Short mmCIF file of C-alpha atoms in Angstrom, two decimals:
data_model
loop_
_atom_site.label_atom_id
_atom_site.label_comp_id
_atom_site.label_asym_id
_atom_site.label_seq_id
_atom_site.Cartn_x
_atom_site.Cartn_y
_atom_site.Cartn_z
CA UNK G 219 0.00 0.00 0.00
CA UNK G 220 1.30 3.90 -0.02
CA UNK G 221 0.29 6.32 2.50
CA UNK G 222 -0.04 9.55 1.17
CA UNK G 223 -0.38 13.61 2.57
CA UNK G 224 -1.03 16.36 0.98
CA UNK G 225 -0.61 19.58 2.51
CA UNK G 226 -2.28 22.20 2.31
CA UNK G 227 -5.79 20.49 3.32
CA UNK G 228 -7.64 23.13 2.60
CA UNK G 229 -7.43 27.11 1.84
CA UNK G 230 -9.62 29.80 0.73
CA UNK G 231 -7.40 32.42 -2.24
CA UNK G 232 -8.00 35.33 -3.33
CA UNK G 233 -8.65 35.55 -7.29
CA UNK G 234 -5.28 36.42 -9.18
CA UNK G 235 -3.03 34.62 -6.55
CA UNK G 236 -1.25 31.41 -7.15
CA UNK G 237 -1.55 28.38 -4.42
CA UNK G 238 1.29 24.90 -4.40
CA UNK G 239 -0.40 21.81 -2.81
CA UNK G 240 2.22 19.16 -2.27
CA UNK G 241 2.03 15.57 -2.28
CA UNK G 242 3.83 13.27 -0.03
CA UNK G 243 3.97 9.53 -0.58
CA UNK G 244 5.56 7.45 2.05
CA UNK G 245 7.41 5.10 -0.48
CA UNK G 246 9.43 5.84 -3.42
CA UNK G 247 7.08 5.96 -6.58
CA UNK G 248 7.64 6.38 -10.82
CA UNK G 249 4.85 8.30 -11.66
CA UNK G 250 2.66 10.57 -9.47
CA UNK G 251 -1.00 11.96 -10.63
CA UNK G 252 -2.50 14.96 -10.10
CA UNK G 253 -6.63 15.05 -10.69
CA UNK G 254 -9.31 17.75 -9.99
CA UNK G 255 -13.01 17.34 -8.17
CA UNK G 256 -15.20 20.46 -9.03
CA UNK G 257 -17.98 20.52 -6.91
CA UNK G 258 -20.58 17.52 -7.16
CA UNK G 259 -18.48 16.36 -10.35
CA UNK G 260 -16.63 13.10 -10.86
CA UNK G 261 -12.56 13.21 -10.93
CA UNK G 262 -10.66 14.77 -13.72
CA UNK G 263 -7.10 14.07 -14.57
CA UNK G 264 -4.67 17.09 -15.05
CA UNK G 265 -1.72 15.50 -15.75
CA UNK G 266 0.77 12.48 -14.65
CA UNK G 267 4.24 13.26 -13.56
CA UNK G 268 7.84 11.29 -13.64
CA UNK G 269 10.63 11.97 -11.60
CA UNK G 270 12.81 13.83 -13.87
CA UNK G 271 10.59 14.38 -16.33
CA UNK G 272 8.26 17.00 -17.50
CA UNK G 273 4.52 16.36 -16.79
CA UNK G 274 2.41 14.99 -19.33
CA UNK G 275 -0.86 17.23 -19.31
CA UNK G 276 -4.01 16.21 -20.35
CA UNK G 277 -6.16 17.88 -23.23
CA UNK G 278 -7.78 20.93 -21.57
CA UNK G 279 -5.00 21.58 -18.83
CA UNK G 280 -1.64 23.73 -19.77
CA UNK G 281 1.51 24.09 -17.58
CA UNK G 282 1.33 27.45 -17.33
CA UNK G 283 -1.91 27.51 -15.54
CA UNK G 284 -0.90 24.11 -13.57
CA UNK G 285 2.64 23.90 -13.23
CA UNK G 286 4.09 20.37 -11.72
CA UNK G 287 7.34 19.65 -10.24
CA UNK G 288 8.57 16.55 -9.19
CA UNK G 289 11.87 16.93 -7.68
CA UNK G 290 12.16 13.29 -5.83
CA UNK G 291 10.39 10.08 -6.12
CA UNK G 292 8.04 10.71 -2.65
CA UNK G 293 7.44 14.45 -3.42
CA UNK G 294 5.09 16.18 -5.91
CA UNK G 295 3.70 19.61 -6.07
CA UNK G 296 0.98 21.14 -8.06
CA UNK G 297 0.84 24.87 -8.64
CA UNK G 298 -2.51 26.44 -9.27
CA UNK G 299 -2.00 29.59 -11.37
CA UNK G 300 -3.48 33.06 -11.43
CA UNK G 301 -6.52 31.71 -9.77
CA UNK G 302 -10.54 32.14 -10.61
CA UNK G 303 -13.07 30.90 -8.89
CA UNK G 304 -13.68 28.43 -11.51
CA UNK G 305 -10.60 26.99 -9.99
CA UNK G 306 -12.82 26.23 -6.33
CA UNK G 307 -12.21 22.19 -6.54
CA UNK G 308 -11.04 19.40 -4.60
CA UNK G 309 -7.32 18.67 -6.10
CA UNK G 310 -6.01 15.27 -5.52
CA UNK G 311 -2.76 13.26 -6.15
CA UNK G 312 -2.10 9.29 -6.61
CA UNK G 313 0.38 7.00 -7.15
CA UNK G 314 0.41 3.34 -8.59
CA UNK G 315 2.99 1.28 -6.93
CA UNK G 316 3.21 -1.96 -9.06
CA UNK G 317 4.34 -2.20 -12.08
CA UNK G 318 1.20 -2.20 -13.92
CA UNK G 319 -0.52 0.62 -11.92
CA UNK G 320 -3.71 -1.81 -11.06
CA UNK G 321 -4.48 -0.45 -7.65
CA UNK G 322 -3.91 3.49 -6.96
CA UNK G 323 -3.85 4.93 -4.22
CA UNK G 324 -5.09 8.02 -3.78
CA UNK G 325 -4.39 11.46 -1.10
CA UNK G 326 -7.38 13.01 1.18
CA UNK G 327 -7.08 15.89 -1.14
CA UNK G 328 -7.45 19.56 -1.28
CA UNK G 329 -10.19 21.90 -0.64
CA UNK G 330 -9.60 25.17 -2.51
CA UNK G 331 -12.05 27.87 -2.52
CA UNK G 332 -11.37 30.90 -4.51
CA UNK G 333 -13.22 33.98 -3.96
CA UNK F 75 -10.73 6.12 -23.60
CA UNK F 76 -12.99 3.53 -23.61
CA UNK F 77 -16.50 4.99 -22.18
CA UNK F 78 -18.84 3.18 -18.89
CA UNK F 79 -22.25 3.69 -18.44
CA UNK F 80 -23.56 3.49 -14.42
CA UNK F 81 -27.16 3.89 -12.96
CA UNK F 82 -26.57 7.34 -11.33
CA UNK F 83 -28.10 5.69 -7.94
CA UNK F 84 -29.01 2.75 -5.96
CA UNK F 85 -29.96 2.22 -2.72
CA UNK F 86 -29.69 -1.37 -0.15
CA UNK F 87 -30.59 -2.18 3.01
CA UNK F 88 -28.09 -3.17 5.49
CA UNK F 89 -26.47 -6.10 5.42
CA UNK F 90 -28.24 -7.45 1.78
CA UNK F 91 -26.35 -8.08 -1.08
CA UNK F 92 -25.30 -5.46 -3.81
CA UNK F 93 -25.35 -5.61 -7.57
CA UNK F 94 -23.48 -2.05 -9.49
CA UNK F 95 -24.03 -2.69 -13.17
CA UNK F 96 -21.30 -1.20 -15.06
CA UNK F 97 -21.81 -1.21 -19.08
CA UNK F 98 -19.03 -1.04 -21.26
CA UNK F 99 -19.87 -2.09 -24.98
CA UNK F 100 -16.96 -0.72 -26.41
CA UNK F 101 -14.41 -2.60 -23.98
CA UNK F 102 -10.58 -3.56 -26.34
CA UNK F 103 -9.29 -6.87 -25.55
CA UNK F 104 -6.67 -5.32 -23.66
CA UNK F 105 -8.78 -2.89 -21.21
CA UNK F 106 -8.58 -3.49 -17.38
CA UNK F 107 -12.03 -3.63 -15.35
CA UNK F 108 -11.07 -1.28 -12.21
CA UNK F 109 -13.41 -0.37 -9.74
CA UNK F 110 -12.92 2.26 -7.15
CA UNK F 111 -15.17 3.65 -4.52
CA UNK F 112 -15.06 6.97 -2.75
CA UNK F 113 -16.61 7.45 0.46
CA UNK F 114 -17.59 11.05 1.72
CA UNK F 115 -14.85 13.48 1.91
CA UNK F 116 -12.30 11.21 1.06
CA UNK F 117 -10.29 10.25 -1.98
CA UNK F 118 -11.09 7.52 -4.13
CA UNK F 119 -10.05 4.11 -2.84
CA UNK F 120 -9.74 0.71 -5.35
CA UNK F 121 -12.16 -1.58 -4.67
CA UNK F 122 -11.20 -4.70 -7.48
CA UNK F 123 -10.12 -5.16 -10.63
CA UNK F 124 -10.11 -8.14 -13.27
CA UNK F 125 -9.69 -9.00 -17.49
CA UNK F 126 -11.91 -11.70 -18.14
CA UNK F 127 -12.26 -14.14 -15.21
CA UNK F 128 -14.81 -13.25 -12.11
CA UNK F 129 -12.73 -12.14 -9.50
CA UNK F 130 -12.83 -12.14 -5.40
CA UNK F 131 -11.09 -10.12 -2.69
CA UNK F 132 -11.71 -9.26 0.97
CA UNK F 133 -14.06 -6.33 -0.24
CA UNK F 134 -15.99 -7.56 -2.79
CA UNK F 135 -16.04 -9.46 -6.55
CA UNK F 136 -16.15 -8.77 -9.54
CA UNK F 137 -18.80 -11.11 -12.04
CA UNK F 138 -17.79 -9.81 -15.82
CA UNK F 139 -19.50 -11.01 -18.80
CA UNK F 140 -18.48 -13.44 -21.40
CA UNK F 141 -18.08 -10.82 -24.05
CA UNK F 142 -16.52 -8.60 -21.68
CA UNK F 143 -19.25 -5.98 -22.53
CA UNK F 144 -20.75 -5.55 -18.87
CA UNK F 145 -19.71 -6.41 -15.70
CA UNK F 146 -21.04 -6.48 -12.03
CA UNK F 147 -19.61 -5.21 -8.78
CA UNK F 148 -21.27 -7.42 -5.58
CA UNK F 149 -20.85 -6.28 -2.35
CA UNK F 150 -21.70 -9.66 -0.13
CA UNK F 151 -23.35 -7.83 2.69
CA UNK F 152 -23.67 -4.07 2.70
CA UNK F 153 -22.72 -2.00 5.80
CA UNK F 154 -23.50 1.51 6.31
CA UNK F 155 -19.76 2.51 5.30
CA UNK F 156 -20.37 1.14 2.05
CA UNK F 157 -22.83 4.39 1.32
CA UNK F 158 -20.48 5.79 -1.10
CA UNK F 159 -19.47 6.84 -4.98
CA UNK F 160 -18.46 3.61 -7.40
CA UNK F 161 -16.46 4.28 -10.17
CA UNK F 162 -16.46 2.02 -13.01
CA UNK F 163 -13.32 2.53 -14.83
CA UNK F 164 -11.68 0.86 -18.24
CA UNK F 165 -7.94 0.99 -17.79
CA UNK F 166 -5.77 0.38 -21.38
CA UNK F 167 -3.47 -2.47 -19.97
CA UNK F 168 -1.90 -2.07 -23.41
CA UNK F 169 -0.74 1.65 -23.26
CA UNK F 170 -2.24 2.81 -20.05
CA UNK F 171 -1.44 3.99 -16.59
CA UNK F 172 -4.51 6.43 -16.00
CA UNK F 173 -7.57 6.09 -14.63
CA UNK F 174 -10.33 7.56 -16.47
CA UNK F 175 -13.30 8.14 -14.06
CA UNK F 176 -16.93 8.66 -15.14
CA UNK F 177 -20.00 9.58 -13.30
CA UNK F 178 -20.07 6.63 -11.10
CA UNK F 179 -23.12 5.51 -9.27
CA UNK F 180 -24.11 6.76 -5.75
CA UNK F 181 -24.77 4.25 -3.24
CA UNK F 182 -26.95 4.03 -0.16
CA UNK F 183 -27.59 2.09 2.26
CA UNK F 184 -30.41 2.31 4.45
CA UNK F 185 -30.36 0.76 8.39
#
């Protein structure tokens, strides 16, 4: 299994400002993945990350408005950009930890609520 | 990415069995049948996952067709912390890494 923080749990932004959630996985990991929640709304994936790598985004999400880094193979963070309240979601990370990525395991999340 | 339909909702009693349809007509030969659940303010958690044969585990099984086209989650005996979101998800065992998750179907379960 993979226990997994994220940090901030939750935090309420002002529009325009930029928040970093990070992602901390107890065991060393290959690829990391960062997903959003909008309110009532299923999961959405924003983009997967490798150590060492740049992120792969998914259609619809850019690195400038979602920047990743992924300096370490227990450590991710996910930058949320020049914020709108369109941005208020629940933003979660997981990780697979066998080779074939059949069971994920997935953070608490975070809360953001832009005004 | 292959698509899954789910009832929006269902609702049990307590401690009765559980069938979650999951339709998936369009299901490659190489697509993974995942299931995860997420319970109320939580994230997502992996419930069971198979290819073609029925599968078992401590939390539930998994009964999938013959022509791989539908499939069933069963929860043996419900509990009141099984009131929760299940996701029905094709992963591309081929190619693929991500999950995909779709509307999933909202559980109850009434005492």
């Amino acid at each position: 299994s993979a226990v997994i923080s994220q940090k901030p749990s939750r935090d309420i932004c002002q529009r325009g400002t930029s928040l970093t959630i990070q992602c901390q996985v107890d065991s060393q990991v290959t690829m990391m993945f960062w997903y959003r929640q909008q309110p009532g709304q299923s999961l959405t994936l924003i983009a997967t990350a490798n150590q060492g790598s740049e992120a792969t985004y998914e259609s619809g999400f850019v690195i400038d408005k979602f920047p990743i880094s992924r300096p370490n193979l227990t450590f991710s963070t996910l930058t949320v950009s020049n914020m709108s309240p369109e941005d208020s979601s629940i933003y979660l990370c997981s990780v697979g930890k066998d080779r074939d990525y059949n069971e994920q395991f997935f953070g608490p999340g975070t809360r953001l609520t832009v005004l | 990415d292959a698509k899954t339909t789910q009832p929006n909702s269902m609702e049990s009693n307590e401690e009765e069995p559980v069938h979650l349809p999951c339709n998936h007509s369009t299901i490659s030969g190489t697509d993974y049948i995942h299931w995860y659940r997420q319970l109320p303010s939580q994230g997502p958690e992996y419930v069971i996952h198979g290819l073609t044969s029925n599968v078992n585990n401590r939390m539930a099984s998994l009964a999938i067709a013959e022509d791989r086209k539908s499939s069933t989650l069963i929860l043996h005996r419900a509990t009141l912390r099984d009131a929760a979101v299940y996701y029905c998800i094709l992963r591309d065992g081929k190619f693929g890494n991500k999950l995909v998750f779709g509307a999933g179907t909202i559980l109850r379960v009434k005492s």
